[in-house]
Short mmCIF file of C-alpha atoms in Angstrom, two decimals:
data_model
loop_
_atom_site.label_atom_id
_atom_site.label_comp_id
_atom_site.label_asym_id
_atom_site.label_seq_id
_atom_site.Cartn_x
_atom_site.Cartn_y
_atom_site.Cartn_z
CA MET A 1456 0.00 0.00 0.00
CA LYS A 1457 1.24 3.48 -0.89
CA LYS A 1458 2.86 5.35 2.01
CA VAL A 1459 4.69 8.32 0.37
CA PHE A 1460 2.54 10.92 -1.37
CA SER A 1461 3.50 13.64 -3.82
CA SER A 1462 2.07 16.68 -1.99
CA ASN A 1463 0.76 17.96 1.32
CA TYR A 1464 -2.73 17.99 -0.15
CA GLU A 1465 -2.52 14.31 -1.09
CA VAL A 1466 -1.27 13.36 2.37
CA VAL A 1467 -4.05 15.26 4.16
CA HIS A 1468 -6.85 14.14 1.85
CA THR A 1469 -5.73 10.51 2.14
CA PHE A 1470 -5.75 10.88 5.92
CA ALA A 1471 -9.24 12.39 5.72
CA GLN A 1472 -10.52 9.45 3.63
CA ARG A 1473 -9.20 7.04 6.29
CA THR A 1474 -8.23 4.47 3.67
CA HIS A 1475 -4.55 4.15 4.68
CA PRO A 1476 -3.03 3.31 8.10
CA GLU A 1477 -0.10 5.70 7.52
CA GLY A 1478 1.34 8.16 5.03
CA ARG A 1479 3.71 11.07 4.57
CA ASN A 1480 5.19 13.44 2.01
CA SER A 1481 8.76 13.00 0.77
CA SER A 1482 10.22 15.46 3.29
CA GLU A 1483 8.16 14.10 6.21
CA SER A 1484 7.04 17.64 7.05
CA ILE A 1485 3.51 16.26 7.31
CA PHE A 1486 2.58 12.65 8.08
CA PHE A 1487 -0.14 10.54 9.68
CA GLU A 1488 -0.24 7.38 11.73
CA GLY A 1489 -3.65 5.83 12.28
CA ASP A 1490 -6.09 8.44 13.56
CA LYS A 1491 -3.42 11.13 14.12
CA ILE A 1492 -1.72 13.54 11.72
CA TYR A 1493 1.37 15.60 12.54
CA SER A 1494 3.16 18.70 11.28
CA TYR A 1495 6.98 18.65 11.42
CA GLY A 1496 7.20 15.90 14.02
CA HIS A 1497 5.34 14.18 16.81
CA HIS A 1498 5.66 17.30 18.97
CA TYR A 1499 2.90 19.00 16.95
CA LEU A 1500 -0.31 17.02 16.71
CA LEU A 1501 -2.10 18.64 13.79
CA GLY A 1502 -5.33 16.66 14.07
CA GLU A 1503 -6.91 13.53 15.47
CA PHE A 1504 -10.07 11.61 14.70
CA LEU A 1505 -12.06 11.32 17.93
CA ASP A 1506 -14.50 8.90 16.33
CA ALA A 1507 -15.70 7.97 12.84
CA ASN A 1508 -17.48 11.29 12.38
CA THR A 1509 -15.49 13.74 14.50
CA ILE A 1510 -12.05 15.32 14.24
CA TYR A 1511 -10.02 17.52 16.58
CA ILE A 1512 -7.89 20.15 14.80
CA ASN A 1513 -5.01 21.90 16.52
CA ASP A 1514 -5.45 25.32 14.92
CA LYS A 1515 -2.86 27.07 17.05
CA GLY A 1516 -0.05 27.15 14.48
CA TYR A 1517 3.49 28.19 15.34
CA SER A 1518 4.78 28.84 11.82
CA ASN A 1519 3.54 29.86 8.38
CA SER A 1520 4.01 26.34 7.02
CA THR A 1521 2.12 24.71 9.89
CA SER A 1522 -0.66 27.30 9.42
CA LYS A 1523 -0.89 26.12 5.80
CA HIS A 1524 -1.15 22.52 6.98
CA ILE A 1525 -4.00 23.57 9.30
CA GLY A 1526 -5.82 25.22 6.40
CA ILE A 1527 -5.51 22.10 4.24
CA LEU A 1528 -6.76 19.88 7.07
CA LYS A 1529 -9.77 22.13 7.73
CA GLY A 1530 -10.81 21.91 4.08
CA ALA A 1531 -10.15 18.19 3.67
CA THR A 1532 -12.21 17.28 6.76
CA SER A 1533 -15.07 19.73 6.31
CA HIS A 1534 -17.54 16.84 5.97
CA TYR A 1535 -16.80 15.75 9.55
CA LYS A 1536 -17.77 17.38 12.83
CA GLN A 1537 -14.77 19.60 13.62
CA TYR A 1538 -13.54 20.75 17.01
CA TYR A 1539 -10.79 23.39 17.15
CA ARG A 1540 -8.22 23.67 19.89
CA THR A 1541 -8.68 27.46 20.16
CA LYS A 1542 -12.36 26.88 21.00
CA ILE A 1543 -12.33 23.78 23.20
CA ASP A 1544 -9.01 23.81 25.07
CA ILE A 1545 -10.04 25.24 28.43
CA ASP A 1546 -6.55 26.59 29.22
CA TYR A 1547 -6.31 28.35 25.87
CA VAL A 1548 -9.86 29.74 26.04
CA HIS A 1549 -9.30 30.96 29.62
CA SER A 1550 -6.04 32.68 28.67
CA HIS A 1551 -7.50 34.25 25.51
CA VAL A 1552 -10.56 35.58 27.32
CA PHE A 1553 -8.78 37.04 30.35
CA ASN A 1554 -5.49 38.14 28.80
CA TYR A 1555 -6.78 39.44 25.48
CA LEU A 1556 -10.56 39.81 25.16
CA LYS A 1557 -11.31 41.18 28.62
CA PRO A 1558 -8.78 44.06 28.35
CA LYS A 1559 -10.01 44.79 24.81
CA LEU A 1560 -13.60 44.80 26.00
CA ALA A 1561 -12.77 47.33 28.70
CA LYS A 1562 -11.31 49.80 26.19
CA GLU A 1563 -13.76 49.60 23.30
CA ARG A 1564 -16.49 52.19 22.83
CA LYS A 1565 -18.47 49.58 20.87
CA PRO A 1566 -17.66 46.34 22.73
CA GLN A 1567 -20.24 44.06 21.09
CA LYS A 1568 -17.63 42.44 18.83
CA TYR A 1569 -15.64 41.17 21.82
CA ILE A 1570 -18.75 40.21 23.81
CA SER A 1571 -19.91 38.10 20.85
CA GLU A 1572 -16.52 36.38 20.62
CA ILE A 1573 -16.54 35.59 24.34
CA PHE A 1574 -20.01 34.03 24.14
CA SER A 1575 -19.04 32.11 21.00
CA LEU A 1576 -16.01 30.61 22.75
CA TRP A 1577 -18.07 29.81 25.83
CA ASN A 1578 -20.75 28.06 23.78
CA SER A 1579 -18.16 26.06 21.78
CA LEU A 1580 -16.38 24.98 24.96
CA ASN A 1581 -19.61 23.80 26.56
CA GLU A 1582 -20.78 22.04 23.42
CA TYR A 1583 -17.55 20.05 23.39
CA ILE A 1584 -17.74 19.26 27.12
CA THR A 1585 -21.32 18.04 26.77
CA ASN A 1586 -20.99 16.12 23.50
CA ARG A 1587 -17.70 14.46 24.41
CA LYS A 1588 -18.78 13.80 28.01
CA LYS A 1589 -15.91 15.80 29.53
CA THR A 1590 -18.05 17.01 32.44
CA LYS A 1591 -15.15 16.85 34.95
CA ARG A 1592 -13.76 19.95 33.26
CA ARG A 1593 -16.62 21.98 34.74
CA LYS A 1594 -15.00 21.44 38.16
CA ARG A 1595 -11.77 23.16 37.12
CA LYS A 1596 -10.91 26.59 38.48
CA GLU A 1597 -10.50 27.97 34.95
CA TYR A 1598 -14.00 26.84 33.99
CA LYS A 1599 -15.55 28.40 37.10
CA GLU A 1600 -13.75 31.69 36.44
CA LEU A 1601 -15.03 31.71 32.85
CA LEU A 1602 -18.57 30.95 34.03
CA LYS A 1603 -18.49 33.79 36.55
CA PHE A 1604 -17.17 36.24 33.94
CA VAL A 1605 -19.67 35.22 31.25
CA ASP A 1606 -22.51 35.56 33.77
CA SER A 1607 -21.26 39.02 34.74
CA LEU A 1608 -21.59 40.18 31.13
CA GLN A 1609 -25.36 39.75 31.44
CA ASP A 1610 -25.44 42.70 33.84
CA THR A 1611 -26.31 46.09 32.32
CA ASN A 1612 -23.42 47.67 34.24
CA ALA A 1613 -20.89 45.08 33.08
CA ILE A 1614 -19.02 47.30 30.61
CA GLU A 1615 -18.76 50.20 33.04
CA ASP A 1616 -17.48 47.80 35.70
CA LEU A 1617 -14.88 46.53 33.22
CA ARG A 1618 -13.71 50.05 32.48
CA ILE A 1619 -13.27 50.70 36.20
CA TRP A 1620 -11.35 47.41 36.45
CA ALA A 1621 -9.12 48.39 33.49
CA LYS A 1622 -8.34 51.76 35.06
CA LYS A 1623 -7.34 50.11 38.33
CA GLU A 1624 -5.20 47.53 36.48
CA LYS A 1625 -3.44 50.33 34.61
CA GLU A 1626 -2.71 52.18 37.85
CA LYS A 1627 -1.40 48.96 39.45
CA LYS A 1628 0.86 48.35 36.45
CA GLN A 1629 2.19 51.92 36.62
CA ARG A 1630 2.98 51.51 40.33
CA ARG A 1631 4.77 48.21 39.68
CA GLU A 1632 6.78 49.72 36.82
CA LYS A 1633 7.71 52.77 38.89
CA LYS A 1634 9.01 50.55 41.70
CA GLU A 1635 10.82 48.24 39.29
CA LEU A 1636 12.36 51.17 37.41
CA LYS A 1637 13.72 52.68 40.63
CA GLU A 1638 15.35 49.36 41.56
CA LYS A 1639 16.80 48.73 38.10
CA LEU A 1640 18.14 52.26 37.72
CA ASN A 1641 19.84 52.03 41.09
CA LYS A 1642 21.60 48.82 40.02
CA PHE A 1643 22.39 50.26 36.57
CA TYR A 1644 24.14 53.30 38.03
CA LYS A 1645 26.04 51.07 40.46
CA TYR A 1646 27.21 48.90 37.49
CA GLU A 1647 25.42 45.87 38.92
CA VAL A 1648 23.37 45.38 35.72
CA ASP A 1649 24.20 46.33 32.13
CA PHE A 1650 20.80 45.81 30.55
CA PHE A 1651 17.15 46.41 31.50
CA ARG A 1652 13.95 47.67 29.91
CA VAL A 1653 11.07 49.01 31.96
CA GLY A 1654 8.51 51.16 30.19
CA GLY A 1655 9.39 52.87 26.93
CA LEU A 1656 12.46 54.92 27.91
CA ASP A 1657 16.20 54.18 27.88
CA TYR A 1658 18.85 55.47 30.27
CA LEU A 1659 22.49 56.54 30.06
CA ARG A 1660 25.60 56.28 32.22
CA ARG A 1661 29.35 56.79 31.86
CA SER A 1662 31.28 53.53 31.90
CA GLU A 1663 33.34 52.61 34.93
CA ASN A 1664 36.59 53.19 33.02
CA GLY A 1665 35.29 56.53 31.71
CA LYS A 1666 35.85 55.63 28.03
CA TYR A 1667 32.24 55.11 26.96
CA ILE A 1668 28.68 56.27 27.33
CA GLU A 1669 26.53 53.20 27.94
CA THR A 1670 22.80 52.74 27.45
CA SER A 1671 20.42 50.59 29.47
CA GLN A 1672 20.08 48.41 26.35
CA GLY A 1673 23.73 47.44 26.59
CA VAL A 1674 25.07 49.72 23.81
CA LYS A 1675 28.47 51.41 24.22
CA ILE A 1676 29.46 54.64 22.47
CA ASP A 1677 33.01 55.99 22.55
CA ILE A 1678 33.00 59.09 24.73
CA ASP A 1679 34.65 61.28 22.06
CA GLU A 1680 31.90 60.26 19.62
CA ALA A 1681 29.30 61.05 22.30
CA ARG A 1682 30.83 64.55 22.79
CA ARG A 1683 30.77 65.20 19.05
CA TYR A 1684 27.14 64.15 18.83
CA TYR A 1685 26.12 66.20 21.88
CA ASN A 1686 27.75 69.34 20.45
CA ILE A 1687 25.62 68.99 17.31
CA LEU A 1688 22.54 68.25 19.40
CA SER A 1689 23.01 71.28 21.66
CA SER A 1690 23.51 73.57 18.65
CA GLY A 1691 19.84 73.17 17.78
CA ALA A 1692 20.51 71.40 14.48
CA ASN A 1693 17.89 69.17 12.87
CA MET A 1694 19.10 65.78 14.11
CA ARG A 1695 17.09 63.55 11.79
CA GLY A 1696 19.51 61.23 9.95
CA GLU A 1697 22.50 62.24 12.09
CA ARG A 1698 24.69 59.26 13.01
CA ILE A 1699 26.26 58.36 16.30
CA SER A 1700 28.54 55.39 15.81
CA HIS A 1701 26.45 53.19 13.46
CA TYR A 1702 23.07 54.29 14.88
CA ILE A 1703 20.84 56.75 12.99
CA THR A 1704 18.78 59.48 14.63
CA LYS A 1705 15.08 59.26 13.82
CA SER A 1706 13.78 62.33 15.64
CA PHE A 1707 14.38 64.78 18.46
CA ASN A 1708 11.20 66.34 19.78
CA ASN A 1709 10.22 65.46 23.31
CA LEU A 1710 12.43 62.39 23.00
CA LEU A 1711 15.68 61.65 21.25
CA THR A 1712 14.95 58.56 19.18
CA ILE A 1713 18.02 56.72 17.88
CA GLY A 1714 17.52 53.26 16.43
CA CYS A 1715 15.46 51.40 19.04
CA HIS A 1716 16.40 53.84 21.82
CA ASN A 1717 14.12 56.53 23.28
CA ILE A 1718 16.09 58.93 25.47
CA SER A 1719 14.54 61.81 27.43
CA LYS A 1720 15.94 65.36 27.49
CA GLU A 1721 16.44 64.90 31.22
CA GLN A 1722 18.81 61.98 30.55
CA ILE A 1723 20.67 63.97 27.89
CA ASN A 1724 21.17 66.91 30.24
CA LYS A 1725 22.32 64.57 32.99
CA ILE A 1726 24.88 62.76 30.85
CA SER A 1727 26.17 66.00 29.28
CA LYS A 1728 27.72 66.88 32.62
CA LEU A 1729 29.80 63.71 32.45
CA LEU A 1730 31.15 64.25 28.92
#
């Protein structure tokens, strides 16, 4: 019986017909064994027949090529009942709802799009639990948290409550970042750390041997080059396109933006005293 097929499409469609116990393409980038089909190795289960009429599809792709394999599998098995990982995996659904959809919902002026997606995920998850008799999953903490959140969206004040929650979360994040920044800066200026990134700004110091200006992203600039650049900067010249070492200035308005660095005027004034 034929085991090696000429294309990804042939492999997947043969798997979908369930006429062969195994098969693969010539490069083994996609292959199946019994009821399971894989993309680039056994570490990525692409799909699995749960019974004669039902297939599970792992639609959380990690590469463009695996995403193409997912698309082929969806089409080739469209005549079966399909369950998708992103809609039935309770850990994934929980993470997507609370880490992505809930914050989005709190910010949107017209939140119905995200509310609809949350209810769609909730309904798909429960359909799978009921149909596949996975009722023990309803006892999990993640399921109970989802249930409580979905129920809360029935309340007429739900969106306003979410906006209050989002504001508090933002304030908590700002307090955490402020504390973390203070600690990291202290270590940076004591030469205990050479790299850190908190928030959107970068910081400067003179190296311990006095030969360089160093950034909090670990970049070193010869101090003579730094003096040359600062003299141009302080002259009021248009800095766009000006080079310092092999980095190019993008803009100098409220911030000096060089490459991936954003440096405040306060930092520039502080370091100028050390040049």
